[in-house]
C-alpha cells in the first residue's frame, strides 16, 4: 500500500474512521435517496450516531438549482466576457451564500472545460477557449463560493469538451496538450482549494475518466497535491475495483458500483479496506475543513435576493459584448422602435439541463425597452419567428375538434381518429403543448407515424430551456415533416392521469412563416430603430449541428435589415454564431444567456446607460467550414468511438493564427461607445515573469470600458511546436472621457513555459520573446520584445 492511501487527514477524521463500520464507510461513498429532498441533484446520508451530517449536492453553474427560487445569474460564458476575476469572485459569493441558505452543502460547479468546438452543447456553462483566462476565472469563482462555506466541485475532469457521445467517446490527447490546454484550469481550481472534483463521462486515452489512474492519482494527487474528494458525474461510474483503486472516492447518484458491490469486493479481498478508508478520509477531511464535523460551521444565512439581483445585473451589463456598430446605430436615440423576435417577449434566462434555475423574477426585453424609451417613444412588436405555433384551421380537421384546448379529466382517456387535409404541399412543424408529465404526453400519429415519442434515457430532460415551455407554462415538443397536398390520417390519444391535463396541437408552415416575415418587415419599415432578438437554445446532453441560427431566423434578419438598415441584432445564443447577414445590420450585441436581470442589462447596453464592456472569450468562425475541428471527423465528433485532439496546443485563436484563417470575430474582440489608444510600452523580466506596462487613453467623448490584452510570442530556445502568440494577461479598466492611465499587466512565468514530455514538467521558454498589446488577438496595436532568462 503506497503512502497516498495511508496519509492522514487530521485527528478528528482519523478517530471517526476507526469508529465507523464498513457499512457506514460505504454509505459515505455513494449517493442515496434524500428523505427530505429540497430538489437538489444528490444526497449523502451521513452517519447520525457519530455526528457526521448528511451532504446535499446541488447543480449550480449559474445559480443554485433546487425546487425553490434562487438568483438566476448570467451564464458563465457571459461572466467570462467581462474579463474580470474580481467579478467572478462576487458571482461565486452569490452562489455560495444562496447554496447554504437553500440547505445545500456542495455545489456541483464551476465547469472549466475549454471551448474546443463551437458545437458543444455546454459552451455556455463554461468560460473560454483560452486556458489562462479560464484558470483565472475558475480560481476566483471557487474562492467566492467556498468563502461562503459551500464546497465547490470543479468539473468535468477531464477533456469533456462535447456532449455528443459523451458517455462513451474515447478522447485521445498527448501529455503536452493535456497539461498546457485542458488541465490548466483544473490545476488552478486545485490551487484555489476546491473541495471536490467531478470526474467526466468520457474516456481519456482509452480509460474512463472516473477510473483513470493517470488523471485521478498521478496528476491530480501526486503532481498537484489535491486533498479533497473525487466524485463521478451522474451515472458515470463503470467499475468497482478499478475505480476505487485508481482514485475515485464517491459514486453519484446511487451505489451501483460503490454500494453492495464495493462491500463484497472488500469482503472477498479484491479491494483492501484501506482504499475505502482513503476515500472516506478524503470526504471527511473536506467536511472537517468546512466545519461540518465539529459544529463550527456558521449558521445558514438567509437569502438576500436583492443583493443577488444586483450582482446578476452587474454581470450581465459587464459581459454585454458589442460585436458590430456601424453608422452610429447604437446607442439608441429618440424615435420609434420596433422590437422583433420571440425572445423579445420571452425572458431568455438560461440554457437547458443542469444549468436551469428557478428565478425570483425575469422581465422580458420588450417591457424593459419600452420602459427605458419613455413616454415620448413608440415601441411596437412583431413576432418574426414563431416558436409555439398557430391554430390548425378548423376546416382542415374532419371531424372537427378544438385543437386549441382539449381538457382531459383525471383518470380519463380522450381519443380522436380523423383526417387532416392539407391545401398545398408544404413543410409542417407540428407543435404539441401539454400540461402532464412526459409519460402522459398525448400520443399523436400522422399517417401512422408517432410525432412526439419519448426521447430515450435522459433525452427528455435535456431538451433546451426557452423553446420547450410555452408562455403559459405548458410543456412543448415539435416534429417537422413535409406533407403532400391532400388528406392525411390523424389519430390522437391523451390520458388525464391523476390530475387531468390540458393539451393543444398547433402548426408552423411555410405559409405562416411567410406571414410572420411580412409582418416583421412592415414593422421594421415603419420604425426608426429596430431591435431584433435572435436565439439559439443550447442544452446539456445535446450538441449543436451547425453554428447558424436555428429555424427561419436568418431569413428573418435578411428581410428586416432590407426593410431597415438601422437594425440591431441582439444574440441570445450559447456560443459562436455564423452571420451571413452581418453586413446588412447596423449593430450586433452578444448577450448570451443573461440571467434574470438580462432584460434590464440589455436595455442598458442598447441605450448607452452602460458601456458594453464585454469581450469575446472564444473565436467566432465565419461558417461551419472554417474552425479548428471543421472537416476532420476524427477531431470532432470522433470516428468509431475515438476522438483525437490532433490540433494539439492550437485551440481557438491559436489555430486561426497557425493556419492563417480569418475568423468572423477574433478572440478578445468587443467594441465600446468610445475609443482608446495604447502608448509607451515597456517590458521588464523578473524571475516571476514579465511586467508589461503601457498607457491607455480614452480618446472619445464619453466614459467607457476597455480590456487591453497582452500576447506573447514563441521562445526561440524551445524546440517545440508553439503558438504564434498566446494570451499572457489582460486588464479591465474604466476611463472617463480624455482620461489616461498607466497599466501594468503581469505575465506569469508559467504562461511563458511549455510542458516538456521528457521531464514531465514545465520548462521556461527563454530567449527573445515578442510582446504585443492589443484590443483582441487580431487587433494588435503595440509590439515590443524582451529577453527571458533563467
C-alpha atoms as one frame of an Amber mdcrd trajectory, in Angstrom:
protein
   0.000   0.000   0.000   1.515   3.329  -1.032   1.749   6.347   1.261  -1.073
   8.173  -0.523  -3.502   5.509   0.699  -2.373   5.795   4.301  -1.946   9.580
   4.523  -3.817  11.100   7.457  -6.353  13.921   7.383  -6.284  15.168  10.962
  -7.035  13.596  14.359 -10.815  14.194  14.290 -11.170  12.412  10.958  -8.866
   9.580  11.982 -10.866   8.998  15.162 -14.066   8.780  13.132 -12.604   6.329
  10.631 -11.640   3.966  13.448 -15.215   4.035  14.804 -17.046   3.673  11.515
 -18.317   0.244  10.486 -17.696  -0.972   6.951 -21.353  -0.389   6.072 -21.170
   3.160   7.404 -17.994   3.885   5.496 -19.530   2.650   2.274 -22.675   4.693
   2.862 -20.499   7.818   2.636 -19.132   6.806  -0.755 -22.285   6.804  -2.850
 -25.483   8.718  -3.348 -28.795   7.794  -1.803 -32.411   8.953  -1.734 -32.922
  12.073   0.353 -35.824  11.541   2.763 -36.333  15.315   2.923 -35.290  16.328
  -0.566 -35.014  20.001  -1.404 -34.976  19.219  -5.100 -31.203  19.045  -5.320
 -29.188  16.706  -7.535 -27.618  14.426  -4.929 -27.568  13.284  -1.302 -25.103
  11.513   1.020 -26.841  10.307   4.200 -24.126  10.874   6.798 -23.743   8.804
   9.980 -26.008  10.155  12.688 -24.588   8.112  15.587 -21.161   9.691  15.071
 -22.389  13.193  14.350 -21.481  13.077  10.659 -24.150  15.180   8.953 -25.677
  14.432   5.568 -24.499  16.239   2.459 -26.813  17.784  -0.099 -25.307  18.453
  -3.517 -26.885  20.950  -5.910 -26.237  21.889  -9.507 -25.248  25.479  -9.867
 -23.186  26.803 -12.785 -25.388  29.922 -12.969 -27.241  29.759  -9.658 -28.452
  27.126  -7.211 -30.704  24.567  -8.869 -33.288  23.354  -6.370 -37.087  23.476
  -6.273 -37.068  26.850  -4.549 -36.405  30.212  -6.121 -32.787  31.322  -6.461
 -30.915  34.095  -8.197 -30.591  33.165 -11.858 -27.193  34.595 -12.724 -26.000
  35.098 -16.296 -24.416  32.070 -17.932 -20.708  31.630 -17.077 -19.751  32.430
 -20.677 -21.261  35.908 -20.188 -19.476  36.296 -16.865 -16.223  35.377 -18.601
 -16.784  38.053 -21.244 -16.150  40.696 -18.577 -12.501  39.552 -18.263 -12.780
  40.337 -14.549 -11.708  37.787 -11.883 -12.978  40.066  -9.114 -16.450  39.944
 -10.641 -16.150  36.148 -10.906 -15.366  36.066  -7.199 -18.523  38.020  -6.357
 -20.507  35.796  -8.736 -19.265  32.846  -6.683 -20.157  34.582  -3.437 -23.785
  34.914  -4.517 -23.990  31.214  -5.333 -22.115  30.255  -2.163 -24.421  32.240
   0.115 -27.579  31.085  -1.653 -26.470  27.468  -1.703 -26.077  27.454   2.060
 -29.285  29.450   2.543 -31.161  26.881   0.461 -29.948  23.953   2.548 -27.090
  22.803   0.355 -23.570  21.755   1.322 -21.856  21.058  -2.005 -22.119  22.923
  -5.299 -21.624  20.919  -8.487 -19.829  23.780 -10.193 -17.891  25.527 -11.694
 -17.241  23.953 -15.076 -13.835  24.748 -16.576 -13.660  22.516 -19.671 -12.356
  24.622 -22.530 -14.451  25.701 -25.503 -12.809  23.475 -28.096 -15.612  23.061
 -30.612 -18.336  25.611 -31.375 -20.896  22.805 -31.390 -20.517  21.732 -27.774
 -23.889  21.969 -26.057 -22.473  23.221 -22.761 -20.232  26.001 -24.042 -22.493
  28.469 -22.260 -21.742  26.791 -18.914 -18.007  27.325 -19.124 -15.623  30.211
 -19.663 -13.313  30.314 -22.630 -11.171  28.715 -25.295  -8.094  30.180 -23.580
  -6.533  28.266 -20.671  -5.152  31.339 -18.886  -8.452  33.209 -18.816 -10.342
  30.062 -17.790  -7.831  29.440 -14.986  -8.103  32.950 -13.609 -11.895  32.880
 -13.580 -12.398  29.401 -12.159  -9.987  30.107  -9.296 -11.729  33.365  -8.425
 -15.214  31.842  -8.576 -14.176  28.947  -6.325 -12.745  31.394  -3.797 -16.076
  33.206  -3.801 -18.164  30.029  -3.442 -16.074  28.468  -0.699 -15.593  31.731
   1.158 -19.315  31.494   1.932 -18.937  27.977   3.347 -20.197  25.957   0.362
 -17.951  23.216  -1.042 -17.159  23.810  -4.731 -16.802  20.996  -7.266 -14.757
  21.744 -10.358 -15.911  19.737 -13.378 -15.734  17.747 -15.658 -12.315  16.175
 -15.183 -11.200  15.871 -17.926 -11.454  16.520 -21.686 -15.264  16.587 -21.597
 -15.428  19.162 -24.397 -18.548  17.957 -26.186 -21.919  16.409 -25.403 -22.183
  14.108 -28.411 -21.346  10.558 -27.360 -20.124  11.952 -24.049 -20.837   8.681
 -22.221 -18.618   6.617 -24.460 -16.239   8.718 -26.554 -12.550   7.939 -26.092
 -10.657  11.232 -26.178  -7.039  10.881 -27.265  -4.720  13.739 -26.329  -0.986
  13.802 -25.803   0.572  14.719 -22.480   1.626  18.197 -23.541  -1.772  19.126
 -24.974  -3.468  17.967 -21.813  -1.254  19.977 -19.451  -0.982  23.175 -21.479
  -4.602  23.365 -22.618  -7.326  21.388 -20.864  -5.786  20.620 -17.467  -4.559
  24.101 -16.662  -7.976  25.250 -15.412  -8.331  22.203 -13.179  -4.882  22.792
 -11.729  -5.877  26.387 -10.974  -9.004  25.106  -9.232  -6.895  22.808  -7.069
  -4.543  25.692  -6.247  -7.612  27.719  -5.221  -8.566  24.984  -2.761 -11.570
  23.371  -4.434 -13.076  20.817  -2.091 -14.220  18.382  -4.754 -13.583  17.356
  -8.348 -16.162  15.745 -10.610 -14.938  13.077 -12.996 -16.148  13.194 -16.589
 -18.251  10.711 -18.550 -15.808  10.164 -21.394 -12.723   8.034 -21.693  -9.298
   9.658 -21.733  -6.630   7.829 -23.707  -8.515   4.558 -23.513  -9.748   4.570
 -19.907 -12.919   6.080 -18.484 -12.129   9.302 -16.661 -13.716   8.058 -13.423
 -11.345   5.107 -13.232  -8.301   6.718 -14.844  -5.292   6.450 -12.526  -3.238
   8.882 -14.608  -5.859  11.576 -14.080  -7.102  10.753 -10.595  -3.868   9.877
  -8.844  -0.747  10.620 -10.881  -1.751  14.149 -11.931  -4.463  15.251  -9.507
  -2.950  13.915  -6.294   0.764  13.463  -6.845   1.555  16.356  -9.209  -0.968
  18.910  -7.939  -1.366  17.835  -4.319  -5.187  17.726  -4.324  -6.513  16.581
  -0.941 -10.281  16.789  -1.495 -12.549  14.117  -2.917 -13.402  12.973  -6.446
 -16.991  12.125  -7.328 -18.422  10.798 -10.559 -20.660  12.733 -12.830 -24.166
  11.299 -12.519 -24.088   7.623 -13.606 -20.500   7.957 -14.855 -19.109   5.042
 -12.815 -18.203   1.875 -14.700 -16.473  -0.344 -12.157 -15.795  -1.002  -8.520
 -12.235  -2.283  -8.136 -10.679  -0.307 -10.981 -12.395   2.929  -9.957 -11.611
   2.986  -6.243  -8.029   1.854  -6.689  -7.497   4.474  -9.423  -8.573   7.223
  -7.036 -12.354   7.650  -7.308 -13.946   8.395  -3.934 -17.686   8.792  -4.496
 -20.243   7.390  -6.915 -23.264   9.513  -7.751 -26.205   9.468  -7.617 -26.527
   5.891  -6.330 -24.483   2.887  -5.282 -24.461   0.633  -8.325 -20.683   0.103
  -8.018 -19.801   1.659  -4.657 -22.623   0.111  -2.646 -23.167  -3.621  -2.220
 -20.607  -4.387  -4.922 -17.915  -2.484  -3.024 -18.751  -4.242   0.245 -18.460
  -7.604  -1.490 -15.135  -6.575  -3.019 -13.770  -5.697   0.423 -15.050  -8.926
   1.929 -13.567 -11.108  -0.816 -10.256  -9.266  -0.727 -10.308  -7.732  -4.202
 -10.366  -4.244  -2.622  -8.283  -3.768   0.543 -10.313  -1.823   3.113  -7.558
   0.808   3.197  -8.872   2.059  -0.157 -12.313   2.543   1.374 -10.687   4.346
   4.299  -8.779   6.556   1.884 -11.946   7.657   0.132 -13.769   8.240   3.423
 -10.774  10.178   4.745 -10.850  12.499   1.755 -14.565  13.222   2.103 -14.456
  13.696   5.862 -11.315  15.786   5.533 -13.169  18.332   3.399 -16.173  18.235
   5.698 -13.863  18.906   8.643 -12.214  21.782   6.813 -15.626  23.388   6.288
 -16.626  22.941   9.947 -19.226  20.256   9.256 -17.851  17.726  11.752 -17.315
  19.797  14.887 -20.293  22.115  14.697 -18.168  25.150  13.867 -19.850  25.694
  10.515 -21.629  29.072  10.592 -25.410  29.138  10.807 -27.107  29.075   7.440
 -27.748  32.630   6.256 -30.991  33.971   4.867 -31.197  34.533   1.150 -30.571
  38.075   0.025 -32.463  38.258  -3.289 -31.787  41.970  -3.722 -28.034  41.526
  -3.409 -28.132  38.552  -5.759 -30.142  40.509  -8.315 -27.683  43.395  -8.118
 -24.754  41.109  -8.953 -26.763  39.408 -11.706 -27.436  42.805 -13.281 -23.828
  43.909 -12.900 -22.525  40.739 -14.548 -24.977  40.947 -17.443 -24.066  44.585
 -18.095 -20.340  43.926 -17.737 -20.405  40.994 -20.167 -22.567  42.655 -22.841
 -20.385  42.393 -25.951 -20.839  44.771 -28.871 -19.622  42.948 -31.973 -20.587
  45.492 -34.621 -21.768  49.094 -34.610 -21.992  50.903 -37.945 -23.409  54.310
 -38.797 -23.969  55.189 -35.155 -26.726  52.610 -34.817 -26.101  52.334 -31.070
 -26.680  53.704 -28.538 -30.366  54.094 -29.349 -31.611  57.655 -29.527 -35.072
  59.159 -29.963 -37.626  57.846 -32.411 -39.920  54.892 -32.816 -38.516  51.438
 -32.061 -39.652  48.098 -33.475 -38.806  45.080 -31.330 -38.833  41.842 -33.302
 -38.284  38.193 -32.443 -39.738  35.687 -29.982 -37.049  36.215 -27.337 -38.028
  39.882 -27.340 -41.068  38.951 -25.268 -39.746  35.787 -23.629 -37.032  36.236
 -20.983 -34.088  34.081 -22.061 -32.710  33.298 -18.631 -30.543  30.232 -19.132
 -29.758  27.218 -21.238 -31.206  23.783 -20.597 -30.115  20.913 -18.385 -28.418
  21.229 -15.027 -27.841  24.974 -15.506 -31.552  25.777 -15.221 -32.528  27.882
 -12.179 -35.963  28.949 -10.941 -35.525  32.741 -10.813 -37.183  35.156  -8.425
 -38.401  37.032 -11.483 -37.405  37.652 -15.084 -38.701  40.588 -17.100 -38.871
  40.466 -20.868 -36.795  42.751 -23.106 -39.814  44.364 -24.776 -41.041  45.705
 -21.439 -37.550  46.862 -20.450 -37.018  48.659 -23.773 -40.464  50.235 -23.598
 -39.848  51.497 -20.067 -36.395  52.839 -20.943 -37.542  54.516 -24.160 -40.021
  56.573 -22.186 -43.450  58.001 -22.946 -42.198  60.031 -25.895 -41.234  56.953
 -27.939 -43.462  54.483 -29.720 -42.374  50.879 -29.253 -44.042  48.233 -31.400
 -43.582  44.470 -31.512 -43.628  41.816 -34.227 -43.155  38.101 -33.632 -40.957
  37.395 -36.649 -40.151  33.777 -35.782 -42.928  31.613 -34.345 -41.786  29.190
 -31.644 -45.118  27.915 -30.402 -47.296  27.584 -33.480 -50.623  28.829 -34.721
 -54.006  27.162 -34.550 -54.758  24.469 -37.098 -57.621  25.762 -39.268 -60.880
  24.185 -38.143 -61.861  23.288 -41.704 -58.643  21.238 -42.079 -59.826  18.719
 -39.468 -62.527  16.147 -40.151 -64.317  15.606 -37.846 -63.660  18.984 -36.205
 -62.264  19.234 -32.674 -60.892  22.060 -30.554 -57.175  21.708 -31.223 -56.521
  24.885 -29.195 -57.547  23.458 -25.854 -58.588  19.914 -25.040 -59.190  19.147
 -21.387 -58.779  15.532 -20.361 -60.208  14.756 -16.938 -58.390  12.872 -14.219
 -58.488   9.153 -14.924 -59.990   9.754 -18.362 -58.795   8.930 -21.874 -59.545
  11.181 -24.841 -59.183   9.870 -28.384 -59.523  11.236 -31.869 -59.481   9.480
 -35.236 -59.910  11.653 -38.258 -58.328  13.415 -41.200 -56.064  16.414 -41.645
 -56.470  17.953 -45.100 -53.522  19.949 -46.439 -54.373  22.507 -49.103 -50.850
  22.769 -50.579 -47.703  20.691 -50.258 -45.570  22.327 -47.561 -43.217  21.744
 -44.649 -45.202  21.471 -41.444 -43.899  21.713 -37.892 -46.431  20.223 -35.507
 -46.256  21.698 -32.006 -47.825  19.931 -29.033 -48.449  21.862 -25.788 -49.367
  19.739 -22.780 -49.622  20.031 -19.014 -48.902  16.455 -17.963 -45.641  14.621
 -17.352 -43.649  13.490 -20.413 -45.035   9.993 -19.969 -48.538  11.472 -20.313
 -47.740  13.443 -23.437 -50.595  12.911 -25.894 -49.783  10.281 -28.495 -50.203
  11.810 -31.950 -49.953   9.649 -35.084 -49.943  11.159 -38.568 -50.297   8.625
 -41.349 -49.375   6.007 -38.761 -46.127   7.677 -37.610 -45.874   8.888 -33.998
 -44.890  12.560 -33.971 -43.772  13.048 -30.370 -42.255   9.830 -28.977 -40.445
   9.913 -25.661 -36.753  10.628 -26.056 -34.579   7.759 -24.793 -32.728   7.893
 -21.479 -32.254  11.412 -20.203 -33.214  12.896 -23.547 -36.479  14.260 -22.191
 -34.538  16.127 -19.536 -32.010  17.580 -21.951 -34.377  19.337 -24.323 -33.412
  23.019 -24.023 -34.638  25.892 -21.905 -36.503  28.521 -23.937 -38.269  26.550
 -26.632 -39.645  23.699 -24.524 -42.009  25.719 -22.332 -44.895  27.813 -23.648
 -45.537  31.277 -22.168 -48.401  29.858 -20.090 -46.192  27.108 -18.656 -47.253
  24.133 -20.758 -44.515  21.801 -21.948 -43.782  21.915 -25.683 -42.435  19.432
 -28.223 -42.091  19.731 -32.006 -41.977  17.492 -35.062 -41.170  18.690 -38.594
 -42.031  16.869 -41.812 -43.014  17.594 -45.388 -46.675  16.979 -46.157 -48.137
  16.346 -49.571 -51.320  18.040 -50.656 -54.448  16.113 -49.689 -55.796  14.061
 -46.788 -53.660  12.577 -44.008 -54.892  10.295 -41.243 -54.614  11.800 -37.767
 -55.014   9.827 -34.537 -54.661  11.228 -31.003 -54.811   9.528 -27.633 -54.465
  11.544 -24.421 -54.500  10.326 -20.818 -55.711  12.508 -17.957 -53.579  10.758
 -15.342 -54.178  11.502 -11.671 -54.681  15.254 -12.063 -56.038  15.626 -15.592
 -54.293  17.558 -18.313 -54.722  20.201 -20.994 -53.192  19.967 -24.443 -53.044
  21.943 -27.677 -51.968  20.849 -31.155 -50.650  23.635 -33.397 -48.689  24.045
 -36.587 -45.990  26.163 -38.208 -45.850  26.054 -42.013 -44.124  27.815 -44.861
 -47.226  29.927 -45.237 -47.278  31.010 -41.570 -43.549  31.764 -41.682 -44.033
  33.964 -44.726 -46.823  35.810 -42.929 -44.582  36.374 -39.881 -41.767  37.724
 -42.097 -44.094  40.093 -43.893 -45.398  41.490 -40.603 -41.882  41.876 -39.187
 -40.610  43.689 -42.277 -43.598  46.044 -42.171 -42.913  46.833 -38.513 -39.252
  47.480 -39.285 -40.061  49.727 -42.208 -42.295  51.967 -40.111 -39.799  52.460
 -37.248 -36.606  54.487 -36.921 -34.776  51.799 -34.931 -35.154  48.032 -34.963
 -34.005  45.715 -32.188 -34.231  42.135 -33.418 -33.748  39.375 -30.861 -32.282
  36.130 -32.199 -31.835  32.942 -30.198 -30.185  29.560 -30.096 -31.358  27.235
 -27.339 -28.491  25.056 -26.127 -28.666  22.352 -23.507 -26.634  19.790 -21.678
 -26.720  16.395 -23.356 -27.026  17.678 -26.908 -24.538  19.317 -29.269 -25.476
  21.780 -31.978 -25.299  20.565 -35.563 -24.494  23.992 -37.030 -23.380  27.404
 -35.843 -26.081  29.018 -37.983 -29.118  30.389 -36.176 -31.901  27.793 -35.998
 -35.241  27.943 -37.756 -36.193  30.808 -40.024 -34.090  33.428 -38.253 -31.506
  34.110 -40.952 -34.285  34.841 -43.458 -35.991  36.979 -40.828 -32.849  39.075
 -40.298 -32.368  39.442 -44.041 -35.958  40.622 -44.502 -35.832  43.043 -41.595
 -32.448  44.561 -42.447 -33.592  45.017 -46.056 -36.551  46.989 -44.712 -34.482
  48.979 -42.201 -30.666  49.010 -42.114 -30.745  50.626 -38.643 -31.297  47.162
 -37.208 -29.534  45.900 -34.094 -29.450  42.128 -33.727 -29.304  41.012 -30.091
 -27.985  37.454 -29.817 -29.218  35.208 -27.020 -27.016  32.313 -28.048 -24.840
  29.843 -26.202 -21.660  30.183 -28.165 -20.319  31.407 -31.502 -22.748  32.076
 -34.334 -22.247  32.434 -38.072 -23.676  35.632 -39.538 -24.180  35.590 -43.323
 -26.436  38.610 -42.771 -23.831  40.618 -40.811 -23.008  43.298 -43.410 -26.660
  44.306 -43.690 -27.034  45.046 -39.973 -26.381  48.274 -38.152 -25.196  46.619
 -34.934 -24.831  43.216 -33.264 -24.942  42.863 -29.490 -23.975  39.496 -27.971
 -25.864  38.852 -24.712 -25.630  35.025 -24.473 -27.996  33.784 -21.721 -28.144
  36.831 -19.450 -29.988  35.537 -16.371 -32.951  37.002 -14.548 -31.783  40.614
 -14.988 -30.998  40.153 -18.667 -33.785  42.398 -19.949 -32.638  45.367 -17.869
 -28.999  44.777 -18.798 -29.836  44.511 -22.497 -31.805  47.758 -22.404 -28.951
  49.487 -20.551 -26.435  48.409 -23.211 -28.747  49.355 -26.102 -29.432  52.857
 -24.793 -25.869  53.513 -23.660 -26.638  53.590 -19.938 -23.557  51.400 -19.630
 -20.658  50.878 -21.976 -20.786  47.356 -23.421 -17.674  46.135 -21.646 -17.641
  42.507 -22.743 -15.045  40.882 -24.973 -15.209  37.532 -26.748 -13.676  34.668
 -24.809 -13.952  32.471 -27.893 -13.291  32.996 -31.586 -16.367  33.252 -33.803
 -15.876  31.286 -37.055 -17.204  32.666 -40.312 -19.097  29.442 -41.024 -19.200
  25.705 -40.375 -16.232  25.065 -42.677 -13.622  27.327 -41.072 -12.846  26.477
 -37.452 -10.415  24.202 -35.597 -12.456  20.982 -35.833 -14.054  21.572 -39.252
 -13.593  18.938 -41.909 -11.912  16.378 -39.673 -14.361  13.982 -38.016 -11.506
  12.472 -36.030 -11.236  15.800 -34.204 -14.996  16.112 -33.866 -17.243  14.267
 -33.237 -14.927  11.254 -33.411 -14.692   8.157 -35.594 -15.558   4.665 -34.375
 -15.822   5.911 -30.804 -12.454   7.661 -30.730 -11.684  11.351 -30.939  -8.230
  12.837 -31.500  -7.099  16.222 -30.245  -4.710  16.383 -33.167  -4.739  20.184
 -33.152  -2.521  19.867 -30.090  -1.960  23.165 -28.330  -3.561  25.106 -31.203
  -7.009  25.575 -29.708  -9.236  28.540 -30.525  -7.441  31.684 -31.676  -4.130
  29.823 -31.693  -5.470  27.647 -34.524  -6.647  30.667 -36.533  -3.190  32.197
 -36.199  -1.330  28.968 -37.022  -3.484  28.246 -40.069  -3.798  31.908 -41.136
  -7.597  31.674 -41.179  -9.601  34.813 -40.587 -12.375  34.383 -38.018 -15.637
  36.274 -38.253 -14.743  37.875 -34.910 -11.467  37.176 -33.104 -10.876  36.210
 -29.502 -10.891  39.304 -27.298 -12.997  41.369 -29.698 -15.582  43.808 -28.406
 -16.459  47.397 -29.196 -17.061  50.367 -26.930 -19.144  53.520 -27.317 -15.884
  55.423 -27.035 -12.339  54.828 -28.352  -8.988  54.006 -26.781  -5.335  54.236
 -27.721  -2.308  52.421 -26.269   1.041  54.169 -25.887   4.564  53.926 -24.443
   5.064  50.185 -23.907   7.784  48.806 -21.672   8.570  45.267 -20.576  10.670
  44.054 -17.650  11.669  40.449 -16.963  11.807  39.212 -13.373  12.127  35.674
 -12.089   8.361  35.588 -11.608   7.512  36.673 -15.148   7.082  39.787 -17.252
   5.797  43.157 -16.138   4.271  44.734 -19.238   3.490  48.427 -18.791   1.726
  50.819 -21.163  -0.579  53.821 -21.136  -4.260  53.552 -22.070  -6.060  56.728
 -23.122  -9.776  57.259 -23.670  -9.829  59.355 -26.843 -13.609  59.610 -27.106
 -16.281  61.877 -25.687 -17.741  59.592 -23.047 -16.654  57.245 -20.291 -16.065
  53.677 -21.292 -14.652  50.239 -20.545 -11.539  48.859 -22.168  -9.916  45.436
 -21.904  -6.339  45.726 -23.190  -4.734  42.328 -23.745  -1.090  41.248 -23.718
   0.039  38.440 -26.040   3.436  36.724 -26.016   5.213  35.114 -28.942   7.320
  31.980 -29.268  10.507  31.128 -27.452  13.445  30.606 -29.843  15.092  28.264
 -27.335  12.312  25.647 -27.156  12.381  23.025 -29.885   8.659  22.530 -29.553
   5.605  23.427 -31.589   4.412  26.715 -30.084   1.523  29.085 -30.566   2.152
  32.057 -32.831   1.072  34.072 -29.827  -0.731  33.282 -26.592  -2.658  35.426
 -24.160  -0.295  36.460 -21.399  -2.519  38.781 -19.387  -5.234  41.424 -19.550
  -6.775  44.231 -17.554 -10.333  45.560 -17.415 -10.340  49.305 -16.837 -12.918
  52.122 -16.787 -11.760  55.514 -18.050 -13.514  58.863 -18.201 -13.512  60.811
 -21.467  -9.979  62.037 -22.070  -8.528  60.125 -19.103  -5.257  58.230 -19.415
  -3.840  55.581 -17.097  -0.592  53.697 -16.818  -1.314  49.983 -16.653   0.959
  47.082 -15.725  -0.011  43.543 -16.704   1.871  40.633 -15.157   2.664  37.682
 -17.433   3.498  34.778 -15.135   6.461  32.519 -15.741   4.024  29.602 -16.158
   2.466  31.337 -19.156   5.957  31.691 -20.645   6.589  27.963 -20.154   5.806
  24.803 -22.091   5.256  21.237 -20.901   8.269  19.012 -21.504   7.113  15.415
 -22.055  10.620  14.096 -21.392  10.865  15.718 -17.964   7.114  15.576 -17.312
   7.446  19.146 -16.096   7.172  22.765 -17.154  10.187  24.358 -18.836  10.645
  28.105 -19.199  10.681  29.455 -22.754  13.841  31.558 -22.710  15.317  33.861
 -25.312  13.959  36.909 -27.098  10.154  36.912 -26.777   7.881  39.218 -28.756
   5.202  41.003 -26.747   2.076  42.501 -28.308  -0.503  44.799 -26.706  -3.881
  44.970 -28.360  -7.661  45.069 -28.201  -8.071  41.478 -29.447  -5.964  38.617
 -30.726  -6.087  40.233 -34.177  -6.128  43.935 -33.203  -2.516  44.203 -32.034
  -1.542  47.845 -31.671   1.859  47.826 -29.937   4.796  45.478 -30.308   7.965
  45.166 -28.315  10.338  42.476 -27.129  12.122  41.198 -24.059  14.887  38.747
 -23.191  13.674  35.936 -20.931  16.345  34.075 -18.990  16.568  31.543 -16.206
